[in-house]
PDB file of C-alpha atoms in Angstrom:
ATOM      1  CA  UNK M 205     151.758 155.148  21.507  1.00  0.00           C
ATOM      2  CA  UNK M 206     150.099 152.420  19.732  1.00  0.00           C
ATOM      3  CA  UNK M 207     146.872 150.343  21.562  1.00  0.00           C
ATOM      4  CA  UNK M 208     145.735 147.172  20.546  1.00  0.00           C
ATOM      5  CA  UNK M 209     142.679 144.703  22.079  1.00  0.00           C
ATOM      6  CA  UNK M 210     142.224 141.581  22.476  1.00  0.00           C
ATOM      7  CA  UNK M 211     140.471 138.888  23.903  1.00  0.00           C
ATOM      8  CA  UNK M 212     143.131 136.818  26.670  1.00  0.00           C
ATOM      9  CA  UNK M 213     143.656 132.977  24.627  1.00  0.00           C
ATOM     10  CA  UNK M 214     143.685 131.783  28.226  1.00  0.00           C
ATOM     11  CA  UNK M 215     140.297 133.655  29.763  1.00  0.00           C
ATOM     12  CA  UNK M 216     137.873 134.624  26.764  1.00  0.00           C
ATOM     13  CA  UNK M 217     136.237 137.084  30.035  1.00  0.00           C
ATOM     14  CA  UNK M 218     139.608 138.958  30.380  1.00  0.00           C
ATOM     15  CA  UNK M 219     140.282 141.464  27.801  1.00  0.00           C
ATOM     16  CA  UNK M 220     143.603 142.505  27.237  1.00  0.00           C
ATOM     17  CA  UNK M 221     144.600 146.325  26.459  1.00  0.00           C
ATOM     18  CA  UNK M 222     147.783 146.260  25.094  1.00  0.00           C
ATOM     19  CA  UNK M 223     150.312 149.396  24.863  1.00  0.00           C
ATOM     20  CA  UNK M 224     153.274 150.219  23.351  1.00  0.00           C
ATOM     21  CA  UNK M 225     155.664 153.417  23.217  1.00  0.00           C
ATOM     22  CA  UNK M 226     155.355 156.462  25.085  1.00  0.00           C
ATOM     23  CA  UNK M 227     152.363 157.267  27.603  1.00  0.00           C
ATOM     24  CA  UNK M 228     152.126 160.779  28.087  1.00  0.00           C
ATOM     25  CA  UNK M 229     150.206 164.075  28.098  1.00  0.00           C
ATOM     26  CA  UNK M 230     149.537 163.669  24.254  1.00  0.00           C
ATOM     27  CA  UNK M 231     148.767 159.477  24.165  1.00  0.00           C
ATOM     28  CA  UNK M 232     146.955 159.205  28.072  1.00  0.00           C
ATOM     29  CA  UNK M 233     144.358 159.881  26.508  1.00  0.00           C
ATOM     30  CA  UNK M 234     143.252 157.550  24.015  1.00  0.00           C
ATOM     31  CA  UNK M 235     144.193 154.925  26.243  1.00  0.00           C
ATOM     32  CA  UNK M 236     141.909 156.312  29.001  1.00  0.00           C
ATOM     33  CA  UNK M 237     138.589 156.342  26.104  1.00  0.00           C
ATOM     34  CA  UNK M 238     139.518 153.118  25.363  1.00  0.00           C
ATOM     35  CA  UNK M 239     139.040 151.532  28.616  1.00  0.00           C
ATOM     36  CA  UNK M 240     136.351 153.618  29.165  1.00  0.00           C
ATOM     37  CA  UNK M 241     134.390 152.211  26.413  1.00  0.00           C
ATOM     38  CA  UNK M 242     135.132 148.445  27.616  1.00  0.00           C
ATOM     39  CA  UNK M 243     133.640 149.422  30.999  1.00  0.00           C
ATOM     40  CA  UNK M 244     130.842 150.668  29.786  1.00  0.00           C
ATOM     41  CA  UNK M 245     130.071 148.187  27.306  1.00  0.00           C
ATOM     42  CA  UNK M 246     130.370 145.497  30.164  1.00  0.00           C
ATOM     43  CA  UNK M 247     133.786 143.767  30.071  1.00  0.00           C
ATOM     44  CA  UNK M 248     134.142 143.150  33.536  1.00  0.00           C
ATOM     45  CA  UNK M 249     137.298 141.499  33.508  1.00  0.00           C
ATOM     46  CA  UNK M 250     140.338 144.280  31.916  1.00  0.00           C
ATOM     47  CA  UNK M 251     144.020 144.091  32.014  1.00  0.00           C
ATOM     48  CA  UNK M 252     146.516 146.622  30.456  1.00  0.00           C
ATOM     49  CA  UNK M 253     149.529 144.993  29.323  1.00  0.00           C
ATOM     50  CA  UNK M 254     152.035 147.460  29.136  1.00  0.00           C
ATOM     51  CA  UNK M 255     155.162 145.241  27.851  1.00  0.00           C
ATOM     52  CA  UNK M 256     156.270 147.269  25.263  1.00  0.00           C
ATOM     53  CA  UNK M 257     155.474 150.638  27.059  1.00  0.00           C
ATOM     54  CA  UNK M 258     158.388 152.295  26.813  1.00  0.00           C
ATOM     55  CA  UNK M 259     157.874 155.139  29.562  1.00  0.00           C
ATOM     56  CA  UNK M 260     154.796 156.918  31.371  1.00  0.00           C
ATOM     57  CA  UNK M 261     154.171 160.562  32.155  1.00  0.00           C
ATOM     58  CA  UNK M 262     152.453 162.434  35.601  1.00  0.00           C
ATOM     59  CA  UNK M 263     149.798 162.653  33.085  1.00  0.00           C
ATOM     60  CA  UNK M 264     149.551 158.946  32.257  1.00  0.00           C
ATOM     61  CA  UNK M 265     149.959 157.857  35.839  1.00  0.00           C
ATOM     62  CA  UNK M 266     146.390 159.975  36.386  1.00  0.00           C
ATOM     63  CA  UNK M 267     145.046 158.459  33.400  1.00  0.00           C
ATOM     64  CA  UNK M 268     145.870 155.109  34.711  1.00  0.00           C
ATOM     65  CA  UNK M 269     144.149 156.203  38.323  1.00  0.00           C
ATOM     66  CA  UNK M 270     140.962 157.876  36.411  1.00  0.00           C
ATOM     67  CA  UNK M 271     140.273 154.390  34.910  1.00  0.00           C
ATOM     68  CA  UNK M 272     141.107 152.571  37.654  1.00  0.00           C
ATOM     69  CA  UNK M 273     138.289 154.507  39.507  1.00  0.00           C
ATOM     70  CA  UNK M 274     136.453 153.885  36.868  1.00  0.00           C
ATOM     71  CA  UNK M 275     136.196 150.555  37.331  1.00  0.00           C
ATOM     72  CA  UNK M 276     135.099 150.054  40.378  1.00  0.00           C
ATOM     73  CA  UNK M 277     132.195 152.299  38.940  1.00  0.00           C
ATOM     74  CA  UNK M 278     131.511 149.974  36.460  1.00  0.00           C
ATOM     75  CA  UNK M 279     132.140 146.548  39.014  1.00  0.00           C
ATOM     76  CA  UNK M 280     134.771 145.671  36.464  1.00  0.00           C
ATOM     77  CA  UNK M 281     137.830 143.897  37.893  1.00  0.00           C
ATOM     78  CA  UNK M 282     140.584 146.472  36.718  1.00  0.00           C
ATOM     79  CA  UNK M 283     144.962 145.383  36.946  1.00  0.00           C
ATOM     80  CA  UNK M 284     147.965 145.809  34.976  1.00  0.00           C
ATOM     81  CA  UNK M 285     150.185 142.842  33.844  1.00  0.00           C
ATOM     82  CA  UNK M 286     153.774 142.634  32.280  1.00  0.00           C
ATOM     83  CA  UNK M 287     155.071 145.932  33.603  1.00  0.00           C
ATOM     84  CA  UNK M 288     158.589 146.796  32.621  1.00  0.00           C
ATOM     85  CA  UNK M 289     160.722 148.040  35.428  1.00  0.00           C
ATOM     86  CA  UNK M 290     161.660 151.502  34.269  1.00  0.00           C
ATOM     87  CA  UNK M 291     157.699 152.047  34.665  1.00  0.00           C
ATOM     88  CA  UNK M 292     157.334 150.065  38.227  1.00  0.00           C
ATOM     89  CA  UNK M 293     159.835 152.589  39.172  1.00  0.00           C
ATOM     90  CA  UNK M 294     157.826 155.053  38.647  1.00  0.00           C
ATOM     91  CA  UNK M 295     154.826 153.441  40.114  1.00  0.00           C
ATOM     92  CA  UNK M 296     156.475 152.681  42.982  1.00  0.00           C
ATOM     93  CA  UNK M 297     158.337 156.267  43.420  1.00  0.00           C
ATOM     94  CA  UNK M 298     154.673 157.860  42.928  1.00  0.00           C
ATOM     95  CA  UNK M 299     153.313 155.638  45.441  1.00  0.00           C
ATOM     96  CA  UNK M 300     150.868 154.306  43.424  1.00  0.00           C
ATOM     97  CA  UNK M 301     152.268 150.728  43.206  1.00  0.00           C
ATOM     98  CA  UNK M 302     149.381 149.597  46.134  1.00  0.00           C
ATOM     99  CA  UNK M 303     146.686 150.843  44.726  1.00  0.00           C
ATOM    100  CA  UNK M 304     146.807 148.928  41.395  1.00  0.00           C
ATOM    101  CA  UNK M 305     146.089 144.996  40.706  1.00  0.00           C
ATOM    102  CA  UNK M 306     149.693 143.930  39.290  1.00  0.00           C
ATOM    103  CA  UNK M 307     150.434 140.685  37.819  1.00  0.00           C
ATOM    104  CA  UNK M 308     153.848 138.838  36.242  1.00  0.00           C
ATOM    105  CA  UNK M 309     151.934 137.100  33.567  1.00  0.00           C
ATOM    106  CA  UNK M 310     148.316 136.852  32.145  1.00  0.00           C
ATOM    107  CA  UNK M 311     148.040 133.690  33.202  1.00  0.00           C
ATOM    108  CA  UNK M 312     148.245 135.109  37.139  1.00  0.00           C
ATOM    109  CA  UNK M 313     145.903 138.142  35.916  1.00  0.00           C
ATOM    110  CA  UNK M 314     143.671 135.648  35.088  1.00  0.00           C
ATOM    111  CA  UNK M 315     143.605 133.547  37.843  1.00  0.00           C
ATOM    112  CA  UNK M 316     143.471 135.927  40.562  1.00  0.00           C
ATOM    113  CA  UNK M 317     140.766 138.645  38.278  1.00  0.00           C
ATOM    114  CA  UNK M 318     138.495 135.207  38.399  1.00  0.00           C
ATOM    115  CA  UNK M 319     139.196 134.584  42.119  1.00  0.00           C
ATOM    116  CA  UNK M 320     137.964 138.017  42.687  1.00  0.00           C
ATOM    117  CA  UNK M 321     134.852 137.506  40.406  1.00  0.00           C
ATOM    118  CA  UNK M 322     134.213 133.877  42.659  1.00  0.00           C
ATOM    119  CA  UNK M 323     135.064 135.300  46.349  1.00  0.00           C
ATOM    120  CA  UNK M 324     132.606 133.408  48.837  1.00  0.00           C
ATOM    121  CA  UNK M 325     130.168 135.771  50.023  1.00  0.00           C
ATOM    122  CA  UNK M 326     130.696 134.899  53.788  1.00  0.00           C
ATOM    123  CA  UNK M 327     134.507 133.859  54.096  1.00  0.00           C
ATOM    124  CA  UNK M 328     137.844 135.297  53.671  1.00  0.00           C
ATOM    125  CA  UNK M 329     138.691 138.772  53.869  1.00  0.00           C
ATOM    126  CA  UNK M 330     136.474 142.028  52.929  1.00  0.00           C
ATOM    127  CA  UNK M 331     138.554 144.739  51.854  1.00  0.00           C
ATOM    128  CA  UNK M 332     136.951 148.254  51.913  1.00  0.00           C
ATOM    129  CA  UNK M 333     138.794 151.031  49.496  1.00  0.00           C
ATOM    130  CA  UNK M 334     138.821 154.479  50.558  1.00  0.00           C
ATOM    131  CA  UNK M 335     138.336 156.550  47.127  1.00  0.00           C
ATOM    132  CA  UNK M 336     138.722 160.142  47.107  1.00  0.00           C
ATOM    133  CA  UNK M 337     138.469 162.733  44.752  1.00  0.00           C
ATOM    134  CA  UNK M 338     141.704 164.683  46.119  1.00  0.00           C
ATOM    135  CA  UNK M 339     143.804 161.639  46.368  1.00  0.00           C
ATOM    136  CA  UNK M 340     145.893 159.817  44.332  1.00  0.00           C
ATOM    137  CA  UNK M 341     146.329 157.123  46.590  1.00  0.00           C
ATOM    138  CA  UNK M 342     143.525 155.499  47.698  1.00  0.00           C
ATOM    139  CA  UNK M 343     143.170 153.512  51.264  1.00  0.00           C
ATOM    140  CA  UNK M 344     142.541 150.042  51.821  1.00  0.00           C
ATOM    141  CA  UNK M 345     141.259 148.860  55.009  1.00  0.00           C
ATOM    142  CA  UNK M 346     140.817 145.165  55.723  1.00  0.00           C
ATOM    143  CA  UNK M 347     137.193 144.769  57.716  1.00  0.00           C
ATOM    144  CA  UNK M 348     137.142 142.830  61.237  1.00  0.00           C
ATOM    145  CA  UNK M 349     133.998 141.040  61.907  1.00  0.00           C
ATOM    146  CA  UNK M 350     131.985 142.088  64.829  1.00  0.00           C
ATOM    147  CA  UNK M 351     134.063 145.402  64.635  1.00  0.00           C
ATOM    148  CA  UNK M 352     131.354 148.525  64.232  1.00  0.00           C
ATOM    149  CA  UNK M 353     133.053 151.213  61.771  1.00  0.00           C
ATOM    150  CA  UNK M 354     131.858 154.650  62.449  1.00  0.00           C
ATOM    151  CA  UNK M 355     131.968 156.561  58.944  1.00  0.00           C
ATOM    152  CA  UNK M 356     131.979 160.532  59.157  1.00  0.00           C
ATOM    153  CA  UNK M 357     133.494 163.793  59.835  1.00  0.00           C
ATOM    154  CA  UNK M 358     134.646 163.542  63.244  1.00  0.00           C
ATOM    155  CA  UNK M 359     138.141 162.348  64.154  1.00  0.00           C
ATOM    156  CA  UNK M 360     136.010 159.656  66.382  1.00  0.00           C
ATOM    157  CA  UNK M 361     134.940 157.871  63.835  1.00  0.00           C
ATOM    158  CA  UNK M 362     136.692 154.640  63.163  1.00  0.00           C
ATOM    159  CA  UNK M 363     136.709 155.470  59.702  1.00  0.00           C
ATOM    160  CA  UNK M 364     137.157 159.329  59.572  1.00  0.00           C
ATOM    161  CA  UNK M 365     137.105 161.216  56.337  1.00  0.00           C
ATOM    162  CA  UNK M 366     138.106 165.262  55.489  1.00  0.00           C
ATOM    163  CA  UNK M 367     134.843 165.782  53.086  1.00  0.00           C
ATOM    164  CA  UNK M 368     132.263 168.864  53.919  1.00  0.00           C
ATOM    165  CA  UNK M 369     129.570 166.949  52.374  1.00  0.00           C
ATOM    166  CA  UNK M 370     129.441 163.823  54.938  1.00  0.00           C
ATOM    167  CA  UNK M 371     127.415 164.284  57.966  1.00  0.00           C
ATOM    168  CA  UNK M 372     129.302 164.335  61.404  1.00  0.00           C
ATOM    169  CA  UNK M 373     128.678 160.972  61.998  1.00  0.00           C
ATOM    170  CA  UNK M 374     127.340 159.926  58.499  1.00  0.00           C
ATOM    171  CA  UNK M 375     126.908 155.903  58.147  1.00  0.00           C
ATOM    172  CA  UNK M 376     128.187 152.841  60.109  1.00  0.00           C
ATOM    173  CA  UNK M 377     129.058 149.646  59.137  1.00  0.00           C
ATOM    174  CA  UNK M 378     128.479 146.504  61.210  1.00  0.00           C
ATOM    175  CA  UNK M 379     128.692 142.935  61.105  1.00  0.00           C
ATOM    176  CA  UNK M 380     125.274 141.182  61.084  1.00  0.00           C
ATOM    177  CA  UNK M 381     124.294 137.609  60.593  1.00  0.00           C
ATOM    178  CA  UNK M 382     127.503 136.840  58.863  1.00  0.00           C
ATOM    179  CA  UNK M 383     127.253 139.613  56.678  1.00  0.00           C
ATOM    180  CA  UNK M 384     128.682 143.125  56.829  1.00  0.00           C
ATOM    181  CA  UNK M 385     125.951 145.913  56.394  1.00  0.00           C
ATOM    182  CA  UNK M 386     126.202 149.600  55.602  1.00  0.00           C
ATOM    183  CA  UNK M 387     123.569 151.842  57.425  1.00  0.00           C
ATOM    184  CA  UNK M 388     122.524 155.490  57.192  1.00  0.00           C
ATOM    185  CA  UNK M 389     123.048 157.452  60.730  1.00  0.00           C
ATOM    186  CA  UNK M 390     120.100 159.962  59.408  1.00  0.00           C
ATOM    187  CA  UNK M 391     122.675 162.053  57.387  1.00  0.00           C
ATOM    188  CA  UNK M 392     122.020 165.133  55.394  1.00  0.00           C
ATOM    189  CA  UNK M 393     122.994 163.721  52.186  1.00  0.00           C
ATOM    190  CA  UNK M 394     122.506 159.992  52.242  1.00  0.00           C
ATOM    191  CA  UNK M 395     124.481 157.116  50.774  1.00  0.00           C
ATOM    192  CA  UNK M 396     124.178 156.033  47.594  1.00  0.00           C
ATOM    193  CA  UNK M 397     124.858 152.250  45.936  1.00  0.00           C
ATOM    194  CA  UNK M 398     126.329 153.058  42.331  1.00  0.00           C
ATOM    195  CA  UNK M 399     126.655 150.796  39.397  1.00  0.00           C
ATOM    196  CA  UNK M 400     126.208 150.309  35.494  1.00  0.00           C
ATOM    197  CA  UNK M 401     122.146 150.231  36.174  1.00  0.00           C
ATOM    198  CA  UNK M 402     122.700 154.112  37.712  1.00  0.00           C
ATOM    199  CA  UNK M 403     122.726 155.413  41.306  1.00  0.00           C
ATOM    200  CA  UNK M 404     120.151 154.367  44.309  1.00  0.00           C
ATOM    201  CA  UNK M 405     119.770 155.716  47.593  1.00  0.00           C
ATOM    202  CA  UNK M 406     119.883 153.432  50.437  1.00  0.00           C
ATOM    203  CA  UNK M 407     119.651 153.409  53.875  1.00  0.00           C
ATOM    204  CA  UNK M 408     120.629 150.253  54.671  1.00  0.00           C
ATOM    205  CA  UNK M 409     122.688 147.546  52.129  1.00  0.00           C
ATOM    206  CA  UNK M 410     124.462 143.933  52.319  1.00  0.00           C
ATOM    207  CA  UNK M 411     127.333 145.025  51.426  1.00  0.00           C
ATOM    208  CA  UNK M 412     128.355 142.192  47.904  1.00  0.00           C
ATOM    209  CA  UNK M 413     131.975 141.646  46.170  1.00  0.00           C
ATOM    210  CA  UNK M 414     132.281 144.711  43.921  1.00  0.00           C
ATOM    211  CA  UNK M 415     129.658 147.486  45.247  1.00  0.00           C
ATOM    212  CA  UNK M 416     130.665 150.973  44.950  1.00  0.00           C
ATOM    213  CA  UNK M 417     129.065 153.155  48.192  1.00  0.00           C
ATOM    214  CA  UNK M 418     129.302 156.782  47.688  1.00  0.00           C
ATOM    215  CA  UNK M 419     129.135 159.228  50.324  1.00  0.00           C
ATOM    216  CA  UNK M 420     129.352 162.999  50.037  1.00  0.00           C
ATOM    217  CA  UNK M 421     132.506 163.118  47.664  1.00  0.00           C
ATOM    218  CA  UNK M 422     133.679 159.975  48.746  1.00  0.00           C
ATOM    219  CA  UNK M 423     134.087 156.498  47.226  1.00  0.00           C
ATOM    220  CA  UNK M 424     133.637 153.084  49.239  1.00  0.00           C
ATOM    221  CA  UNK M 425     134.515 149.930  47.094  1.00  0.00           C
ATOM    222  CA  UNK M 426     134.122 146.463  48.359  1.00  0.00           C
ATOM    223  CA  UNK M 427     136.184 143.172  47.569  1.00  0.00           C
ATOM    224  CA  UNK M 428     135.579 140.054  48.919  1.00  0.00           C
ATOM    225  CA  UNK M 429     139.004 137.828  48.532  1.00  0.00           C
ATOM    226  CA  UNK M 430     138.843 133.921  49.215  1.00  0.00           C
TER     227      UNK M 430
END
């Protein structure tokens, strides 16, 4: 497998990753510390083109999810583009085709990556992503204003999640002067709002386009879409 960057001619923001031959057990991997060094060196606007990929392993596929998580880590807007369809069949066989941003051309990658990056803060739809450690797929849920989501252990909860280290009922979030806002429900091990600067506790947060809530060994990721 060969990797090559570069910046998109149409979006100098969007950097293109692009991969030919084989991604497998043996090549994953220097894809996944390449990406890994454009999140962390703040390009917040990555696409993989994968045109000349010829196939992709279990191993890839996880390699492919790692970063993706990643991503939302870093608050970098994370997608795929040009996928041949011996590897969408794959995607979409390993149920994975949902939880990826996938795009025809770069021209679309770029123009929906920098509607993402422009989402009004109090219209359209807020998406909350459901990241676990023990899943390969993640959730998506789209929030309802005025709606109060319950987040914890207990199948009550609107939002109910199989992780030992969340509180019974752990955090809630509600809609509040146009704004949707996380809070703590006094939980043993807090919430936490991650990003490039490190990890803060909070006990209450607006939630923004992009934030990345943990709780206990859970991920929440927010995307505001126009």
């Amino acid at each position: 497998m060969d990797v090559k960057i570069r910046i998109s001619e149409v979006d100098v923001s969007l950097t293109i990753v692009e991969v030919s031959g084989r991604v497998d057990k043996f090549t994953a991997p220097m894809l996944g510390e390449e990406l890994e060094v454009l999140f962390r060196v703040g390009r917040d606007k990555v696409a993989v083109d994968m045109l000349n990929a010829e196939t992709i392993s279990n191993e890839g596929l996880c390699v492919l999810l790692d970063m993706h998580r990643s991503a939302v880590t870093y608050h970098c807007v994370f997608g795929l583009i040009r996928i041949p369809l011996c590897i969408q069949k794959t995607l979409d066989f390993s149920g994975l085709s949902g939880v990826f941003r996938i795009y025809r051309t770069e021209h679309e990658a770029v123009q929906a990556f920098s509607s993402a990056r422009n989402s009004a803060a109090g219209g359209g739809k807020v998406i909350l992503e459901i990241i676990r450690p023990d899943e390969k797929i993640s959730r998506k849920l789209e929030l309802v204003r005025g709606k109060v989501y319950r987040i914890g252990r207990l199948k009550e909860n609107e939002i109910c999640l199989s992780d030992n280290a969340l509180s019974r009922h752990h955090a809630r979030i509600i809609f509040e002067k146009g704004e949707f806002v996380i809070e703590d429900l006094n939980s043993a091990n807090g919430i936490f709002l991650a990003g490039s600067g490190g990890i803060k506790k909070i006990t209450r947060h607006v939630l923004k386009d992009g934030d990345m809530i943990e709780l206990g060994e859970s991920m929440l990721y927010i995307t505001k879409e126009s």
